[in-house]
Short mmCIF file of C-alpha atoms in Angstrom, two decimals:
data_model
loop_
_atom_site.label_atom_id
_atom_site.label_comp_id
_atom_site.label_asym_id
_atom_site.label_seq_id
_atom_site.Cartn_x
_atom_site.Cartn_y
_atom_site.Cartn_z
CA MET E 790 -13.86 24.32 11.48
CA SER E 791 -10.81 26.10 12.93
CA LEU E 792 -7.93 23.42 12.18
CA ASP E 793 -5.53 24.61 9.61
CA LEU E 794 -4.56 22.11 7.02
CA THR E 795 -2.00 22.50 4.24
CA LEU E 796 -1.78 19.74 1.59
CA HIS E 797 1.55 19.39 -0.34
CA HIS E 798 0.78 17.50 -3.24
CA PHE E 799 1.22 17.15 -7.25
CA PRO E 800 -2.01 17.62 -9.38
CA LEU E 801 -1.39 14.63 -11.19
CA ASP E 802 -0.51 12.34 -8.69
CA PRO E 803 -3.12 9.40 -7.87
CA ALA E 804 -2.42 9.36 -4.38
CA SER E 805 -2.65 13.04 -3.68
CA ARG E 806 -5.88 13.22 -5.67
CA GLN E 807 -7.51 10.54 -3.33
CA VAL E 808 -6.58 12.81 -0.27
CA ARG E 809 -7.78 15.86 -1.93
CA LEU E 810 -11.09 14.14 -2.93
CA ALA E 811 -11.62 13.09 0.69
CA LEU E 812 -11.08 16.53 1.93
CA GLY E 813 -13.55 17.57 -0.41
CA GLU E 814 -16.22 15.20 0.54
CA LYS E 815 -15.75 16.08 4.29
CA ARG E 816 -15.82 19.68 3.42
CA LEU E 817 -12.56 20.21 5.05
CA ALA E 818 -11.14 23.58 3.92
CA PHE E 819 -7.20 23.41 3.08
CA ALA E 820 -4.55 25.50 2.05
CA GLU E 821 -2.12 23.59 -0.89
CA GLU E 822 1.23 23.85 -2.01
CA GLN E 823 2.15 22.05 -5.39
CA VAL E 824 5.30 20.08 -5.32
CA ARG E 825 7.41 18.95 -7.96
CA TYR E 826 8.44 15.66 -6.39
CA TRP E 827 10.49 14.13 -8.88
CA GLU E 828 13.08 17.18 -8.51
CA ARG E 829 13.16 15.80 -4.58
CA PRO E 830 12.90 19.53 -3.27
CA ALA E 831 14.70 19.61 0.34
CA SER E 832 11.40 20.92 1.62
CA LEU E 833 9.53 17.77 0.90
CA VAL E 834 12.15 15.37 1.85
CA LYS E 835 12.45 16.99 5.28
CA MET E 836 8.75 16.60 5.85
CA ASN E 837 8.48 13.17 4.38
CA PRO E 838 11.71 10.96 4.09
CA SER E 839 10.42 8.85 1.17
CA GLY E 840 10.13 11.99 -0.80
CA LEU E 841 6.42 11.37 -1.91
CA THR E 842 3.34 13.40 -2.04
CA PRO E 843 0.80 13.81 -0.62
CA VAL E 844 2.01 15.17 2.72
CA LEU E 845 -0.62 17.09 5.07
CA CYS E 846 0.41 19.41 7.60
CA VAL E 847 -2.21 19.94 10.78
CA GLY E 848 -1.89 23.68 12.49
CA THR E 849 -0.17 26.69 11.71
CA SER E 850 2.44 26.60 14.49
CA ARG E 851 6.00 26.30 13.85
CA ASP E 852 5.34 22.71 15.14
CA PRO E 853 2.62 21.45 12.83
CA LEU E 854 1.52 17.70 12.74
CA VAL E 855 3.02 16.21 9.61
CA LEU E 856 1.25 13.63 8.05
CA CYS E 857 2.91 11.50 5.44
CA GLU E 858 1.78 8.84 2.95
CA GLY E 859 -1.72 8.58 1.50
CA ARG E 860 -3.24 5.82 3.37
CA ALA E 861 -1.74 7.11 6.66
CA ILE E 862 -3.63 10.46 5.70
CA LEU E 863 -6.63 9.23 4.36
CA ASP E 864 -7.13 6.91 7.82
CA TYR E 865 -6.20 10.13 9.76
CA LEU E 866 -8.95 12.04 8.07
CA GLU E 867 -11.60 9.32 8.60
CA GLU E 868 -10.49 9.00 12.39
CA THR E 869 -10.60 12.82 13.19
CA HIS E 870 -13.50 13.55 10.89
CA PRO E 871 -15.96 10.72 10.65
CA GLU E 872 -18.78 12.47 9.06
CA PRO E 873 -19.47 11.81 6.20
CA PRO E 874 -17.71 7.91 6.65
CA LEU E 875 -15.87 7.12 3.69
CA LEU E 876 -14.91 3.65 4.71
CA GLY E 877 -18.18 1.83 5.57
CA ARG E 878 -20.19 1.37 8.51
CA ASP E 879 -18.71 -1.81 10.08
CA PRO E 880 -15.61 -4.16 9.98
CA ALA E 881 -16.34 -6.01 6.87
CA GLU E 882 -17.63 -3.05 4.92
CA ARG E 883 -14.38 -1.21 5.76
CA ALA E 884 -12.19 -4.61 4.88
CA GLU E 885 -14.02 -4.66 1.55
CA ALA E 886 -13.18 -0.94 0.71
CA ARG E 887 -9.50 -1.39 2.19
CA ARG E 888 -9.31 -4.41 -0.26
CA LEU E 889 -10.13 -2.44 -3.08
CA MET E 890 -7.82 0.64 -2.20
CA GLN E 891 -4.98 -1.84 -2.05
CA TRP E 892 -6.13 -3.16 -5.70
CA PHE E 893 -5.64 0.26 -7.04
CA ASP E 894 -2.76 1.56 -5.17
CA ARG E 895 -0.89 -1.53 -5.84
CA LYS E 896 -2.02 -3.72 -8.67
CA PHE E 897 -3.34 -1.09 -10.96
CA ASP E 898 -0.80 1.62 -10.21
CA TYR E 899 1.90 -1.35 -10.87
CA GLU E 900 0.23 -2.75 -14.11
CA VAL E 901 -1.43 0.28 -15.69
CA GLY E 902 0.06 3.66 -14.11
CA GLY E 903 3.51 1.99 -14.13
CA PHE E 904 3.62 1.98 -17.91
CA ILE E 905 1.02 4.85 -19.37
CA LEU E 906 1.91 7.27 -16.77
CA HIS E 907 5.43 6.36 -16.93
CA GLU E 908 5.73 7.05 -20.31
CA LYS E 909 3.45 9.89 -20.73
CA MET E 910 4.00 11.85 -18.06
CA GLU E 911 7.15 11.07 -15.85
CA LYS E 912 9.20 10.69 -18.81
CA ARG E 913 8.29 14.11 -19.57
CA LEU E 914 8.57 15.79 -16.45
CA LEU E 915 12.19 14.20 -16.15
CA GLY E 916 13.14 14.82 -19.62
CA LEU E 917 13.66 11.10 -20.61
CA GLY E 918 12.52 11.39 -24.35
CA ALA E 919 9.41 10.22 -26.13
CA PRO E 920 6.89 7.19 -24.86
CA ASP E 921 7.79 3.79 -25.58
CA LEU E 922 4.86 2.42 -28.02
CA ALA E 923 5.38 -1.14 -26.78
CA SER E 924 5.00 -0.15 -22.80
CA LEU E 925 2.16 2.19 -23.76
CA ARG E 926 0.32 -1.02 -25.25
CA GLN E 927 1.31 -3.07 -22.13
CA GLY E 928 -0.37 -0.66 -19.91
CA ARG E 929 -3.38 -0.14 -22.16
CA GLU E 930 -4.02 -3.90 -22.34
CA ALA E 931 -3.76 -4.04 -18.84
CA LEU E 932 -6.29 -1.32 -18.22
CA ARG E 933 -8.82 -3.02 -20.39
CA GLY E 934 -8.64 -5.81 -17.70
CA HIS E 935 -9.27 -3.38 -14.62
CA MET E 936 -12.10 -1.90 -16.75
CA LEU E 937 -14.07 -5.30 -16.82
CA TYR E 938 -13.15 -5.75 -13.13
CA ILE E 939 -14.53 -2.64 -12.11
CA ASP E 940 -17.67 -3.32 -14.45
CA SER E 941 -17.91 -6.89 -13.02
CA LEU E 942 -18.16 -5.08 -9.30
CA LEU E 943 -20.75 -2.82 -10.70
CA ALA E 944 -22.86 -5.62 -11.97
CA ASP E 945 -23.78 -5.98 -8.40
CA ARG E 946 -23.47 -2.63 -6.74
CA ASP E 947 -24.03 1.03 -6.52
CA TRP E 948 -20.71 1.85 -5.66
CA LEU E 949 -17.41 -0.08 -6.05
CA ALA E 950 -17.34 -1.57 -2.37
CA GLY E 951 -21.15 -2.12 -1.76
CA SER E 952 -24.31 0.22 -1.60
CA ARG E 953 -22.12 3.33 -0.11
CA LEU E 954 -19.73 5.82 -1.87
CA SER E 955 -16.19 5.20 0.01
CA LEU E 956 -12.49 5.50 -0.57
CA ALA E 957 -12.48 2.56 -2.79
CA ASP E 958 -14.42 4.66 -5.35
CA PHE E 959 -11.75 7.75 -4.65
CA ALA E 960 -9.01 5.33 -5.26
CA ALA E 961 -10.06 4.21 -8.51
CA ALA E 962 -11.28 7.38 -9.75
CA ALA E 963 -7.99 8.84 -8.60
CA HIS E 964 -6.05 6.50 -10.83
CA LEU E 965 -8.52 6.56 -13.59
CA SER E 966 -8.70 10.14 -13.62
CA VAL E 967 -4.96 10.92 -14.34
CA ILE E 968 -4.70 8.33 -16.89
CA ASP E 969 -8.06 9.94 -18.40
CA TYR E 970 -5.88 13.24 -18.57
CA PHE E 971 -4.03 11.45 -20.94
CA GLY E 972 -6.75 10.31 -22.90
CA ASP E 973 -6.18 6.76 -22.45
CA VAL E 974 -9.30 5.43 -20.92
CA PRO E 975 -11.56 3.36 -23.41
CA TRP E 976 -14.81 4.61 -21.94
CA ALA E 977 -16.79 3.56 -24.76
CA ASP E 978 -16.45 -0.05 -24.37
CA PHE E 979 -17.17 0.19 -20.72
CA GLN E 980 -20.86 2.24 -20.40
CA ALA E 981 -21.38 0.86 -16.66
CA VAL E 982 -17.87 2.19 -15.49
CA LYS E 983 -18.64 5.39 -17.79
CA THR E 984 -21.63 5.99 -15.73
CA TRP E 985 -20.24 5.46 -12.58
CA TYR E 986 -17.46 7.79 -13.37
CA MET E 987 -19.82 10.30 -14.17
CA LYS E 988 -21.74 10.35 -11.06
CA LEU E 989 -18.15 10.73 -9.34
CA LYS E 990 -17.12 13.30 -11.88
CA SER E 991 -20.24 15.61 -11.10
CA ARG E 992 -19.47 15.63 -7.25
CA PRO E 993 -18.21 19.13 -5.74
CA ALA E 994 -15.26 17.14 -4.55
CA PHE E 995 -13.91 16.24 -7.73
CA ARG E 996 -14.24 19.84 -9.48
CA PRO E 997 -10.70 21.10 -8.26
CA LEU E 998 -9.30 17.77 -10.20
CA LEU E 999 -11.02 18.85 -13.64
CA ALA E 1000 -9.69 22.17 -13.03
CA ASP E 1001 -5.76 20.63 -12.81
CA ARG E 1002 -3.60 21.50 -15.73
CA TRP E 1003 0.28 21.18 -15.65
CA PRO E 1004 2.26 23.13 -18.04
CA GLY E 1005 3.38 21.02 -21.08
CA LEU E 1006 1.00 18.46 -20.38
CA ALA E 1007 -2.01 19.20 -22.04
CA PRO E 1008 -5.46 17.30 -20.78
CA ALA E 1009 -7.31 15.12 -23.41
CA PRO E 1010 -10.31 17.58 -24.69
CA HIS E 1011 -13.04 15.63 -22.87
CA TYR E 1012 -11.07 15.52 -19.33
CA ASP E 1013 -13.06 17.93 -17.69
CA ASP E 1014 -16.46 17.41 -19.79
CA LEU E 1015 -19.08 16.41 -17.28
CA ASP E 1016 -20.94 14.78 -20.29
CA PHE E 1017 -18.18 13.15 -22.03
CA MET B 732 -12.68 -17.03 21.36
CA SER B 733 -15.11 -18.99 19.60
CA LEU B 734 -14.06 -17.00 16.25
CA ASP B 735 -12.68 -19.68 13.63
CA LEU B 736 -9.84 -18.12 11.49
CA THR B 737 -8.08 -19.62 8.52
CA LEU B 738 -5.11 -17.98 7.12
CA HIS B 739 -4.40 -18.65 3.65
CA HIS B 740 -0.75 -17.69 3.28
CA PHE B 741 2.80 -18.02 1.89
CA PRO B 742 5.43 -18.53 4.59
CA LEU B 743 8.17 -16.33 2.92
CA ASP B 744 5.70 -13.61 1.95
CA PRO B 745 6.04 -10.28 4.06
CA ALA B 746 2.57 -9.34 3.82
CA SER B 747 1.36 -12.87 5.25
CA ARG B 748 4.04 -12.60 8.17
CA GLN B 749 2.76 -9.49 9.37
CA VAL B 750 -0.64 -10.95 9.46
CA ARG B 751 0.78 -14.05 11.47
CA LEU B 752 2.52 -11.65 13.61
CA ALA B 753 -0.42 -9.65 14.41
CA LEU B 754 -2.69 -12.61 14.80
CA GLY B 755 0.14 -13.91 17.29
CA GLU B 756 0.15 -10.56 19.40
CA LYS B 757 -3.38 -10.55 19.84
CA ARG B 758 -3.54 -14.27 20.92
CA LEU B 759 -5.91 -15.44 18.07
CA ALA B 760 -5.57 -19.08 17.46
CA PHE B 761 -5.94 -19.76 13.55
CA ALA B 762 -5.91 -22.63 11.31
CA GLU B 763 -3.52 -22.33 8.16
CA GLU B 764 -3.47 -23.35 4.57
CA GLN B 765 0.13 -22.58 2.68
CA VAL B 766 -0.65 -21.40 -0.77
CA ARG B 767 2.01 -21.66 -3.73
CA TYR B 768 0.73 -18.49 -5.00
CA TRP B 769 3.14 -18.28 -7.96
CA GLU B 770 1.04 -21.16 -9.49
CA ARG B 771 -2.00 -19.01 -9.21
CA PRO B 772 -4.20 -21.58 -7.89
CA ALA B 773 -7.64 -21.48 -8.39
CA SER B 774 -8.76 -21.37 -4.90
CA LEU B 775 -6.87 -18.57 -4.15
CA VAL B 776 -7.96 -16.38 -7.15
CA LYS B 777 -11.59 -17.52 -6.27
CA MET B 778 -11.22 -15.91 -2.75
CA ASN B 779 -9.10 -12.87 -4.00
CA PRO B 780 -9.16 -11.89 -7.37
CA SER B 781 -5.69 -10.21 -7.38
CA GLY B 782 -4.47 -13.39 -6.52
CA LEU B 783 -2.31 -12.60 -3.59
CA THR B 784 -1.76 -13.90 -0.15
CA PRO B 785 -2.66 -13.26 2.66
CA VAL B 786 -6.23 -14.43 2.64
CA LEU B 787 -8.20 -14.51 6.22
CA CYS B 788 -11.56 -16.50 6.29
CA VAL B 789 -13.41 -15.71 9.31
CA GLY B 790 -16.29 -18.40 10.19
CA THR B 791 -16.46 -21.75 9.34
CA SER B 792 -19.72 -21.94 7.71
CA ARG B 793 -19.89 -22.46 3.91
CA ASP B 794 -20.21 -18.70 3.42
CA PRO B 795 -17.08 -17.15 5.69
CA LEU B 796 -16.22 -13.58 5.51
CA VAL B 797 -13.23 -13.39 3.16
CA LEU B 798 -10.86 -10.70 4.04
CA CYS B 799 -8.08 -9.99 1.35
CA GLU B 800 -4.84 -8.06 0.97
CA GLY B 801 -2.74 -7.40 4.11
CA ARG B 802 -3.21 -3.84 5.36
CA ALA B 803 -7.08 -4.65 5.04
CA ILE B 804 -6.84 -7.81 7.31
CA LEU B 805 -4.46 -5.83 9.89
CA ASP B 806 -6.97 -2.93 10.03
CA TYR B 807 -9.86 -5.29 10.34
CA LEU B 808 -8.11 -7.61 13.35
CA GLU B 809 -7.18 -3.93 14.98
CA GLU B 810 -10.99 -2.94 14.74
CA THR B 811 -12.10 -6.26 15.80
CA HIS B 812 -9.71 -7.49 18.57
CA PRO B 813 -8.43 -4.11 19.66
CA GLU B 814 -6.19 -5.64 22.56
CA PRO B 815 -3.39 -5.37 22.70
CA PRO B 816 -3.60 -2.16 20.41
CA LEU B 817 -0.83 -2.49 17.63
CA LEU B 818 -1.57 1.03 15.78
CA GLY B 819 -1.00 3.42 18.74
CA ARG B 820 -3.39 4.94 21.01
CA ASP B 821 -4.21 8.48 19.13
CA PRO B 822 -4.61 9.41 15.57
CA ALA B 823 -1.08 11.24 15.31
CA GLU B 824 0.45 7.94 16.71
CA ARG B 825 -1.45 5.91 14.62
CA ALA B 826 -0.40 7.89 11.33
CA GLU B 827 3.32 7.70 12.29
CA ALA B 828 2.91 3.81 12.30
CA ARG B 829 0.81 3.96 8.98
CA ARG B 830 3.59 6.23 7.39
CA LEU B 831 5.92 3.45 8.23
CA MET B 832 4.08 0.56 7.20
CA GLN B 833 3.47 2.30 3.94
CA TRP B 834 7.36 2.91 3.91
CA PHE B 835 8.06 -0.93 4.31
CA ASP B 836 5.37 -2.28 2.48
CA ARG B 837 6.12 0.04 -0.63
CA LYS B 838 9.28 1.63 -0.60
CA PHE B 839 11.27 -1.15 0.97
CA ASP B 840 9.52 -4.07 -0.74
CA TYR B 841 10.21 -2.14 -4.20
CA GLU B 842 13.82 -1.18 -3.60
CA VAL B 843 14.90 -4.05 -1.57
CA GLY B 844 12.60 -7.11 -1.61
CA GLY B 845 12.04 -6.54 -5.72
CA PHE B 846 15.57 -7.31 -6.11
CA ILE B 847 16.75 -9.61 -3.52
CA LEU B 848 13.43 -11.84 -3.30
CA HIS B 849 12.86 -11.60 -6.78
CA GLU B 850 16.68 -13.07 -7.58
CA LYS B 851 16.96 -15.61 -4.77
CA MET B 852 13.28 -16.40 -4.06
CA GLU B 853 11.13 -16.09 -6.93
CA LYS B 854 13.26 -17.14 -9.67
CA ARG B 855 13.71 -20.41 -8.09
CA LEU B 856 10.00 -20.79 -7.24
CA LEU B 857 9.40 -19.85 -10.92
CA GLY B 858 12.32 -21.95 -12.51
CA LEU B 859 13.69 -18.85 -13.83
CA GLY B 860 17.39 -19.68 -13.37
CA ALA B 861 20.27 -18.30 -11.60
CA PRO B 862 20.10 -14.83 -9.79
CA ASP B 863 21.55 -11.71 -11.35
CA LEU B 864 24.40 -10.32 -9.54
CA ALA B 865 24.16 -6.66 -10.52
CA SER B 866 20.29 -7.06 -9.38
CA LEU B 867 21.16 -8.49 -6.21
CA ARG B 868 23.95 -6.10 -5.48
CA GLN B 869 21.27 -3.13 -6.11
CA GLY B 870 19.34 -4.59 -3.66
CA ARG B 871 21.89 -5.08 -1.01
CA GLU B 872 22.91 -1.39 -1.44
CA ALA B 873 19.33 -0.01 -1.25
CA LEU B 874 19.24 -2.46 1.99
CA ARG B 875 21.97 -0.67 3.45
CA GLY B 876 19.99 2.50 3.09
CA HIS B 877 16.93 1.20 4.81
CA MET B 878 19.26 -0.32 7.67
CA LEU B 879 20.46 3.38 7.99
CA TYR B 880 16.82 4.96 8.36
CA ILE B 881 15.88 2.29 10.67
CA ASP B 882 18.62 3.17 12.99
CA SER B 883 18.02 6.80 12.86
CA LEU B 884 14.58 6.23 13.99
CA LEU B 885 15.88 3.91 16.92
CA ALA B 886 18.19 6.91 18.07
CA ASP B 887 15.20 8.55 19.65
CA ARG B 888 12.68 5.59 19.99
CA ASP B 889 12.32 2.23 21.49
CA TRP B 890 10.13 1.11 18.83
CA LEU B 891 10.00 2.27 14.95
CA ALA B 892 6.88 4.18 15.58
CA GLY B 893 7.27 5.87 19.00
CA SER B 894 7.53 4.51 22.66
CA ARG B 895 5.25 1.50 21.92
CA LEU B 896 5.54 -1.67 19.46
CA SER B 897 3.18 -1.24 16.72
CA LEU B 898 2.49 -2.81 13.24
CA ALA B 899 5.28 -0.74 11.61
CA ASP B 900 7.80 -2.93 13.84
CA PHE B 901 5.93 -5.82 12.16
CA ALA B 902 6.19 -4.49 8.74
CA ALA B 903 9.80 -3.72 8.85
CA ALA B 904 10.53 -7.10 10.47
CA ALA B 905 8.23 -9.01 8.20
CA HIS B 906 10.26 -7.66 5.38
CA LEU B 907 13.72 -8.02 7.08
CA SER B 908 12.92 -11.32 8.26
CA VAL B 909 12.60 -12.73 4.79
CA ILE B 910 15.68 -11.02 3.44
CA ASP B 911 17.18 -12.60 6.56
CA TYR B 912 16.10 -16.02 5.77
CA PHE B 913 18.29 -15.71 2.65
CA GLY B 914 21.38 -14.30 4.83
CA ASP B 915 21.37 -10.77 3.31
CA VAL B 916 20.98 -8.61 6.11
CA PRO B 917 24.04 -7.01 7.30
CA TRP B 918 23.47 -7.01 11.22
CA ALA B 919 27.20 -6.46 12.23
CA ASP B 920 27.14 -2.97 10.81
CA PHE B 921 23.95 -1.73 12.37
CA GLN B 922 24.13 -2.80 16.15
CA ALA B 923 20.91 -0.75 17.31
CA VAL B 924 18.98 -2.12 14.54
CA LYS B 925 20.26 -5.89 15.33
CA THR B 926 19.09 -5.25 19.22
CA TRP B 927 15.28 -4.10 17.85
CA TYR B 928 15.19 -7.32 15.80
CA MET B 929 16.56 -9.36 18.59
CA LYS B 930 13.81 -8.21 20.87
CA LEU B 931 11.19 -8.87 18.20
CA LYS B 932 12.57 -12.23 17.46
CA SER B 933 12.11 -13.37 21.02
CA ARG B 934 8.28 -12.48 20.99
CA PRO B 935 6.26 -15.72 21.29
CA ALA B 936 4.41 -14.51 17.91
CA PHE B 937 7.84 -14.44 15.90
CA ARG B 938 8.46 -18.19 16.87
CA PRO B 939 6.38 -19.67 14.13
CA LEU B 940 8.18 -17.75 11.55
CA LEU B 941 11.56 -18.45 12.50
CA ALA B 942 10.50 -22.59 12.26
CA ASP B 943 9.53 -21.81 8.64
CA ARG B 944 11.31 -23.90 5.88
CA TRP B 945 10.38 -23.83 2.39
CA PRO B 946 11.71 -27.17 0.14
CA GLY B 947 14.67 -26.39 -1.85
CA LEU B 948 14.91 -22.86 -0.04
CA ALA B 949 17.41 -23.31 2.78
CA PRO B 950 17.72 -20.70 5.71
CA ALA B 951 20.90 -18.96 6.63
CA PRO B 952 22.25 -20.94 9.44
CA HIS B 953 21.75 -17.86 12.05
CA TYR B 954 18.08 -17.40 10.77
CA ASP B 955 16.42 -19.17 13.98
CA ASP B 956 19.18 -18.27 16.36
CA LEU B 957 17.91 -15.76 18.96
CA ASP B 958 21.12 -14.72 19.62
CA PHE B 959 22.57 -14.29 16.17
#
């Protein structure tokens, strides 16, 4: 593999984590640049006008192909490096994986991340003061609903979108893993979800995520424990 | 084409409109069911646990394939009915179309629709009272930024993602067209964007959107005017 890849990402960004998991699962080596996106660095905005991570640069020339936004990067990787397939083998299977990606990237992100990560992470990064307890409670209550939904999927399936590991699992795990960094996932009450997450956590692609640490933000003690 | 398609949608929902445009452009006939999603009808939640439109049912049997969430439906249509291609002809072109789809579905929706459509449409549908003028102003200011961005893309390109019409144009037009229903797009200040939108508006696939009317929500006088 002579392709040169550089990922610009923030370690605790769920969208960035999905791309890191896909790159790992496809065994694509990549250089990485960590980006403090909340400071809106000019170098990031120049690559991606939305100012968001992740950004994947392909090629080392002075004029690399710049890929922006998580879904676009994941689809690009799937099209250009189809093995192993992470979106399913027929259109119906892929539609189910994509439905769930949307679920986690929009609904989960809005109802859970928008409260828990905003209160515990973004406010800290931006220097906006202490977490609001009512907002945290709202995020935690929504999280229980999502855990129940994941649990219901796993009652009939080995993986979230069906019989095969897919980007739906990575979407869910990316969002959950950042919440877990802050210790807010009620694993004990959802054994099937915990078992599914343990399987993901022990994959080689997951290891770099478990090694993530951000200055001033300490992870929960069990965060990188494979047998939590 | 013997495939039976039924689209469950809300006429003024930008995500639903993107699917209607793609179906029209691919000349796929479909039955439609209009859904009052804000009432969370049981029939909708049974098909799509997120409770969101659009939902596309494929097949007339008692056990149709149920496709949920806009991006998943659009990708399914692209995979199963590749002509005309609406995502570009190579991975880099497709990545650019998908970057812009994300831009409109997330950034525009959050910064513009979340204010203007919430104040003028959702509050009306939900009986939540009069629009808040400060929120409307905030949405309109953000909209000008997005118009500038579209304008900058069109300085170098015939269509938003490049030399060919793509789902990026449909994403932008779907979001803008609902704002335009409520008369809030400052067309006069952005002539290049207006010319691009006129080209889209005159395509056959756009006609059904221009005929949309919702009881109690009157469109701006120019809404269905091709020469506005």
